[in-house]
Amino acid sequence: MPDGSQQWQRDYQSAIVPILNQFCAECHRGEDAHGFDLDRFQDTDSLHRESAVWDEVGKRIRLNEMPPEGSPGLSDPQKAAFHRWLDSRPGRDLCATLATDETKSWYRGYVMSRRLTRTEYLNCVSDLVAVRIDPSLEIPSDGAGGEGFDTSGDSLFTSAVHVEQYLAVADSVIGQSIAQAKRTSSIDFDSTSSEPHSDQGLATQLLHNAIAKSKTTENEPEHRGIAADVVKTFARRAWRRPVSDDEVDRLMTLFDLARKEQASFGEAVGNAMMALLVSPHFLFVVETETPDGGVQRLTPHQLATRMALFIWSSLPDEELLRAADENRLDSKEQVIAQAQRMVSDPKARALGENFGLQWLGLTHFLHATSPDNDLYPHYSERLAEDLREEAVRSVWSVFRDGRSLLELIDSDHVQINGTLASHYGIELAADADWQEVPVPNRRRGGVITLGAVLSAASYPRRTSPVLRGRWVLEEILGGRVPPPPPNVPPLDESEADHASTLRERLELHRKNPDCAACHNRMDPLGFGLENFDAIGRWRDQDGETPIDSTGKLPSGETFNGPEELKRVLLNRSGEFKRHFVKKMLGFALGRELNEFDDCVINDALKALDANDQRASVLIETIVTSYPFQHRYFKAATKTN
């Protein structure tokens, strides 16, 4: 054991354990440990293994959130001793390291081979065929894992329902492409281009050119050669890599079989194309490994695929594939140049629609949010769709336009259309399209004032400072709120009858020390948003009662209303940035983060500080990082 670790352990026993015993042991030891059991930390290994827990403890102590209100607090010398110990934790060079068989019990740093998520699958199909997918052919949605995203490999299971729907979708879209290619026989597409015509998908373009060319000859071997060219070109895009002649020959057996059964040329080619879309090479993120296993750098095509799934939630375009073909993803500068191009592409909308909505907890907003029709008759399906779109555009534009990441907390503009302007009371023509609109004050601007967020964190008939406060604490500041202790009773109704306002009811609830520990952190944040009703409109009164939007945090910070609340959050921007970086890195890597990833997080924070918090440098840092460009593979099982 290194000397530094031995000293750190001795300091823990001599300086920290007495503090924990005095202030924390009563609530954090034994069966009722409230999610943090001190008995787990008896040796150096346990301290290292769960070091992230101590980071959270340190933050809670710094913000005066622990010990909870009503309990004796640490003195300044005791706080200083705790933070000195925390800061003296022995460092390790983990910046160019991934988890291995020896360390994975501590750090789950390897990525499971995974299938495309539902969103990625639909985007990839759309980019390839550009035809409508029948809504009845619904692909099952995915659960979240890792850092809370559906890109996590250990949560992406493949069921019989998936396979059945993949087959149905492939049959539908290729069938539509064949029909479309026949209808456009009078159009002369560029047969040399690998990019689709502006109004057609790649599948239709390839089929159109192939059908037209096949009509110039009756020679079946020539027909087969034309078909093989189509299959090879389509497979390269669908499988995100070069395709071997042997792979093409195997796919062409389906063409040969169809022709023997008197299928038309287009239908026969379509058979092979359908097989492409249900192949594991399309449905799964395939990263090949060597028999010896170990840490390996991704191939250029594998890196291109990771970049496309991260930034576009789809497959690489022709330019990115060509860069991989020509080994132009080898240097940091080359990778950054491609990332910058990709972020400026309209397909980077996925940063708002896929990453953004999952981060904000709005993935199922359209179906999960149902305000009471009697109280909110103005709320409609159209309004809900616009609220969702505002959230997408608010996150996407920060990356697209090279804006400061902190504009996600507080911005001087909003992304709205005429419908939302009317909903929010902002002057704009009723039929105005989506645009960036300056706000006259800072009531609006930033994700905490998005109508979708405010509606999702409300009840059908009223607002909820608790739900909203918890959302701000967890999704903006990266705090953690454990579930309520099982022995805590609900708010006593006899007492609640004497409370005239929601604030008074919650104050009664906080009389219970077990409740106060979390509610003192959450409720004030939520009260700062009370001027927004349950569907996100501004209000000065709740019925006949004036809105009280004041709040006081355990740290002593006070505020009144969303403008001052956002200033408080900006003062804690370090917590927000670290949390956001962790979320985006977890989304990009498709797994739970660990201590091996701290270097990437720290590099990203330094890059943000050095570039005026420009959000796009976060993407550049991630795609050039060691864990993004490398992978650990288990060694192949040896057989005698």
Coordinates of C-alpha atoms in Angstrom, one line a residue, residues 65-369:
E65 CA -27.2 20.7 4.4
M66 CA -25.6 18.2 6.8
P67 CA -26.0 17.8 9.7
P68 CA -29.7 18.8 9.0
E69 CA -31.4 21.8 10.5
G70 CA -32.2 21.3 14.2
S71 CA -29.1 19.1 14.8
P72 CA -25.8 20.4 16.2
G73 CA -23.6 21.6 13.4
L74 CA -19.9 21.2 12.8
S75 CA -17.6 23.9 14.0
D76 CA -15.4 25.8 11.5
P77 CA -12.3 23.8 12.6
Q78 CA -14.1 20.6 12.2
K79 CA -15.3 21.5 8.8
A80 CA -11.7 22.5 7.9
A81 CA -10.4 19.2 9.1
F82 CA -12.9 17.3 7.1
H83 CA -12.1 19.1 3.9
R84 CA -8.4 18.9 4.4
W85 CA -8.8 15.1 4.6
L86 CA -11.0 15.0 1.6
D87 CA -8.6 17.1 -0.5
S88 CA -5.6 15.0 0.6
R89 CA -7.0 11.8 -1.0
P90 CA -4.1 10.1 -2.8
G91 CA -4.3 10.7 -6.6
R92 CA -3.8 8.2 -9.3
D93 CA -3.0 8.6 -13.0
L94 CA -6.2 7.3 -14.5
C95 CA -6.3 9.6 -17.5
A96 CA -5.1 7.0 -20.0
T97 CA -6.6 3.9 -18.3
L98 CA -9.8 1.9 -18.7
A99 CA -11.3 -0.7 -16.5
T100 CA -10.0 -4.2 -16.9
D101 CA -10.9 -7.6 -15.5
E102 CA -8.9 -6.8 -12.4
T103 CA -10.6 -3.5 -11.7
K104 CA -14.1 -3.8 -13.1
S105 CA -15.5 -4.7 -9.7
W106 CA -14.6 -1.2 -8.7
Y107 CA -14.9 0.6 -12.0
R108 CA -17.3 -0.5 -14.7
G109 CA -15.3 1.1 -17.4
Y110 CA -15.9 -1.3 -20.3
V111 CA -18.8 -0.8 -22.6
M112 CA -21.2 -3.7 -23.4
S113 CA -21.8 -4.3 -27.1
R114 CA -25.3 -2.9 -27.6
R115 CA -28.0 -2.6 -30.1
L116 CA -29.2 0.7 -31.5
T117 CA -31.7 2.5 -29.2
R118 CA -35.2 3.0 -30.6
T119 CA -34.3 6.6 -31.4
E120 CA -31.0 5.7 -33.1
Y121 CA -32.7 2.9 -35.1
L122 CA -35.4 5.2 -36.4
N123 CA -33.0 7.9 -37.3
C124 CA -30.7 5.5 -39.1
V125 CA -33.5 4.0 -41.1
S126 CA -34.8 7.5 -41.9
D127 CA -31.3 8.6 -43.1
L128 CA -31.1 5.5 -45.3
V129 CA -34.5 5.4 -46.9
A130 CA -36.2 8.7 -46.2
V131 CA -39.7 7.2 -46.3
R132 CA -42.5 7.2 -43.8
I133 CA -42.4 4.4 -41.2
D134 CA -45.8 3.1 -40.5
P135 CA -46.8 4.2 -37.0
S136 CA -48.3 0.8 -36.3
L137 CA -44.9 -0.8 -36.6
E138 CA -43.9 0.6 -33.2
I139 CA -40.4 -0.3 -32.0
P140 CA -40.4 -0.9 -28.2
S141 CA -39.0 2.0 -26.2
D142 CA -35.9 1.5 -24.1
G143 CA -35.2 1.8 -20.4
A144 CA -32.5 4.0 -18.9
G145 CA -29.2 2.8 -17.4
G146 CA -25.7 4.1 -16.8
E147 CA -26.0 7.8 -16.0
G148 CA -29.7 7.8 -16.7
F149 CA -29.8 7.4 -20.5
D150 CA -31.1 4.8 -22.9
T151 CA -27.7 4.5 -24.6
S152 CA -26.4 2.3 -21.8
G153 CA -25.5 -1.1 -23.1
D154 CA -26.5 -3.0 -20.0
S155 CA -30.1 -1.9 -20.3
L156 CA -30.6 -2.5 -24.1
F157 CA -32.1 -6.0 -24.3
T158 CA -33.3 -7.5 -27.5
S159 CA -36.6 -9.3 -27.4
A160 CA -38.6 -11.3 -29.9
V161 CA -40.9 -8.3 -30.3
H162 CA -37.9 -6.2 -31.4
V163 CA -36.9 -8.8 -34.1
E164 CA -40.5 -9.0 -35.3
Q165 CA -40.8 -5.2 -35.6
Y166 CA -37.4 -4.9 -37.3
L167 CA -38.5 -7.3 -40.0
A168 CA -41.8 -5.5 -40.5
V169 CA -40.1 -2.1 -40.7
A170 CA -37.5 -3.4 -43.2
D171 CA -40.2 -4.9 -45.4
S172 CA -42.2 -1.7 -45.3
V173 CA -39.5 0.9 -46.0
I174 CA -37.8 -1.1 -48.7
G175 CA -41.1 -1.9 -50.3
Q176 CA -41.9 1.9 -50.3
S177 CA -38.4 2.6 -51.7
I178 CA -38.9 0.2 -54.6
A179 CA -42.3 1.7 -55.4
Q180 CA -40.9 5.2 -55.2
A181 CA -38.0 4.3 -57.5
K182 CA -40.4 2.9 -60.1
R183 CA -42.5 6.1 -60.0
T184 CA -39.5 8.3 -60.5
S185 CA -38.2 6.5 -63.5
S186 CA -38.3 9.7 -65.5
I187 CA -36.0 11.5 -63.1
D188 CA -32.2 11.3 -63.9
F189 CA -30.5 11.0 -60.5
D190 CA -26.7 11.2 -60.3
S191 CA -25.7 7.6 -60.4
T192 CA -22.1 8.4 -59.2
S193 CA -23.2 10.0 -56.0
S194 CA -23.3 8.2 -52.7
E195 CA -25.4 10.9 -51.2
P196 CA -29.2 10.8 -51.7
H197 CA -31.0 13.2 -54.0
S198 CA -32.5 16.1 -52.0
D199 CA -36.0 14.6 -52.2
Q200 CA -35.1 10.9 -52.0
G201 CA -33.3 8.5 -49.7
L202 CA -30.2 6.6 -50.6
A203 CA -32.2 3.4 -51.0
T204 CA -34.6 5.0 -53.5
Q205 CA -31.7 6.6 -55.4
L206 CA -29.7 3.4 -55.6
L207 CA -32.8 1.4 -56.7
H208 CA -33.9 3.9 -59.2
N209 CA -30.5 4.0 -60.9
A210 CA -30.1 0.2 -60.8
I211 CA -33.6 -0.4 -62.2
A212 CA -33.0 2.0 -65.0
K213 CA -29.6 0.4 -65.8
S214 CA -31.0 -3.1 -65.7
K215 CA -33.4 -2.1 -68.5
T216 CA -30.5 -1.6 -70.9
T217 CA -29.6 -5.3 -70.9
E218 CA -31.2 -8.7 -70.8
N219 CA -28.1 -10.4 -69.6
E220 CA -28.8 -11.9 -66.1
P221 CA -25.1 -11.9 -65.0
E222 CA -25.0 -8.2 -65.8
H223 CA -28.2 -7.8 -63.8
R224 CA -26.5 -9.6 -60.9
G225 CA -23.4 -7.3 -61.1
I226 CA -25.7 -4.2 -61.1
A227 CA -27.5 -5.5 -58.0
A228 CA -24.2 -6.4 -56.3
D229 CA -23.0 -2.8 -56.7
V230 CA -26.2 -1.6 -55.0
V231 CA -25.9 -4.0 -52.2
K232 CA -22.3 -3.1 -51.5
T233 CA -23.0 0.6 -51.5
F234 CA -26.0 0.3 -49.3
A235 CA -24.3 -2.1 -46.9
R236 CA -21.4 0.3 -46.5
R237 CA -23.7 3.1 -45.3
A238 CA -26.0 0.9 -43.2
W239 CA -23.1 -1.1 -41.6
R240 CA -21.0 2.0 -41.2
R241 CA -17.8 0.4 -42.6
P242 CA -16.3 -1.2 -45.7
V243 CA -18.0 -4.4 -46.8
S244 CA -16.1 -7.5 -48.0
D245 CA -16.8 -9.3 -51.2
D246 CA -17.7 -12.4 -49.2
E247 CA -20.3 -10.4 -47.2
V248 CA -21.8 -9.1 -50.5
D249 CA -21.9 -12.7 -51.9
R250 CA -23.8 -13.9 -48.9
L251 CA -26.4 -11.1 -49.3
M252 CA -26.7 -11.8 -53.0
T253 CA -27.9 -15.3 -52.4
L254 CA -31.2 -13.6 -51.5
F255 CA -31.2 -11.8 -54.9
D256 CA -30.5 -15.1 -56.7
L257 CA -33.2 -16.9 -54.9
A258 CA -35.8 -14.2 -55.7
R259 CA -34.8 -14.2 -59.3
K260 CA -35.2 -17.9 -59.5
E261 CA -38.8 -17.4 -58.2
Q262 CA -39.4 -14.9 -61.0
A263 CA -39.3 -11.8 -58.9
S264 CA -38.7 -8.5 -60.7
F265 CA -35.2 -7.0 -60.6
G266 CA -36.2 -4.3 -58.1
E267 CA -37.9 -6.8 -55.8
A268 CA -34.9 -9.1 -55.9
V269 CA -32.5 -6.3 -55.0
G270 CA -34.9 -5.2 -52.3
N271 CA -34.7 -8.7 -50.7
A272 CA -31.0 -8.2 -50.1
M273 CA -31.5 -4.7 -48.9
M274 CA -34.1 -5.9 -46.3
A275 CA -31.6 -8.4 -45.1
L276 CA -29.1 -5.6 -44.5
L277 CA -31.5 -3.8 -42.2
V278 CA -32.2 -6.8 -40.0
S279 CA -28.5 -7.8 -39.8
P280 CA -26.7 -7.5 -36.5
H281 CA -24.2 -5.4 -38.4
F282 CA -26.9 -2.8 -38.7
L283 CA -28.9 -3.3 -35.5
F284 CA -25.9 -3.5 -33.2
V285 CA -22.9 -1.2 -32.5
V286 CA -20.3 -3.7 -33.6
E287 CA -16.8 -3.1 -32.3
T288 CA -14.5 -6.0 -33.3
E289 CA -12.0 -7.4 -30.9
T290 CA -8.8 -9.4 -31.1
P291 CA -8.5 -12.8 -29.5
D292 CA -6.0 -11.5 -26.9
G293 CA -8.4 -8.8 -25.6
G294 CA -7.2 -5.9 -23.6
V295 CA -7.5 -2.2 -24.2
Q296 CA -7.7 -1.3 -27.9
R297 CA -8.1 1.8 -29.9
L298 CA -11.2 1.9 -32.0
T299 CA -10.8 1.6 -35.7
P300 CA -11.5 4.8 -37.7
H301 CA -15.0 3.5 -38.7
Q302 CA -15.8 2.5 -35.2
L303 CA -14.8 6.0 -34.0
A304 CA -16.9 7.5 -36.8
T305 CA -19.9 5.5 -35.6
R306 CA -19.5 6.5 -32.0
M307 CA -19.3 10.2 -33.1
A308 CA -22.4 9.9 -35.2
L309 CA -24.4 8.2 -32.5
F310 CA -23.3 10.8 -30.0
I311 CA -23.9 14.0 -32.0
W312 CA -26.6 12.9 -34.4
S313 CA -28.1 9.8 -32.8
S314 CA -27.8 8.3 -36.3
L315 CA -25.2 6.8 -38.6
P316 CA -22.2 8.5 -40.2
D317 CA -22.8 10.5 -43.4
E318 CA -20.7 10.0 -46.5
E319 CA -18.1 12.7 -45.5
L320 CA -17.5 11.1 -42.2
L321 CA -17.2 7.6 -43.7
R322 CA -14.8 8.9 -46.3
A323 CA -12.7 10.4 -43.6
A324 CA -12.6 7.0 -41.9
D325 CA -11.8 5.3 -45.2
E326 CA -8.8 7.6 -45.7
N327 CA -7.6 7.4 -42.1
R328 CA -8.4 11.1 -41.5
L329 CA -9.7 10.5 -38.0
D330 CA -6.2 9.8 -36.6
S331 CA -5.3 13.2 -35.0
K332 CA -7.0 15.3 -32.4
E333 CA -7.3 18.1 -34.9
Q334 CA -9.0 15.9 -37.5
V335 CA -11.5 14.6 -35.0
I336 CA -12.3 18.1 -33.8
A337 CA -12.8 19.4 -37.3
Q338 CA -15.3 16.6 -38.0
A339 CA -17.1 17.2 -34.7
Q340 CA -17.4 20.9 -35.5
R341 CA -18.9 20.1 -38.9
M342 CA -21.3 17.7 -37.3
V343 CA -22.5 20.1 -34.6
S344 CA -23.3 22.7 -37.3
D345 CA -25.4 20.1 -39.3
P346 CA -29.2 20.1 -38.8
K347 CA -29.0 16.5 -37.7
A348 CA -27.3 17.8 -34.5
R349 CA -30.8 18.6 -33.4
A350 CA -30.5 15.2 -31.8
L351 CA -28.4 16.8 -29.0
G352 CA -31.6 18.5 -28.0
E353 CA -34.2 15.9 -28.9
N354 CA -32.4 12.8 -27.6
F355 CA -29.8 13.9 -25.1
G356 CA -31.6 17.0 -24.0
L357 CA -35.0 15.6 -23.4
Q358 CA -33.5 12.6 -21.5
W359 CA -31.4 15.0 -19.3
L360 CA -34.5 17.2 -18.6
G361 CA -36.7 14.2 -17.8
L362 CA -39.0 15.0 -20.7
T363 CA -38.7 12.0 -22.9
H364 CA -42.3 11.0 -22.2
F365 CA -43.6 14.5 -21.7
L366 CA -46.4 14.3 -24.3
H367 CA -48.0 11.2 -22.7
A368 CA -47.0 11.7 -19.1
T369 CA -48.2 15.3 -18.5

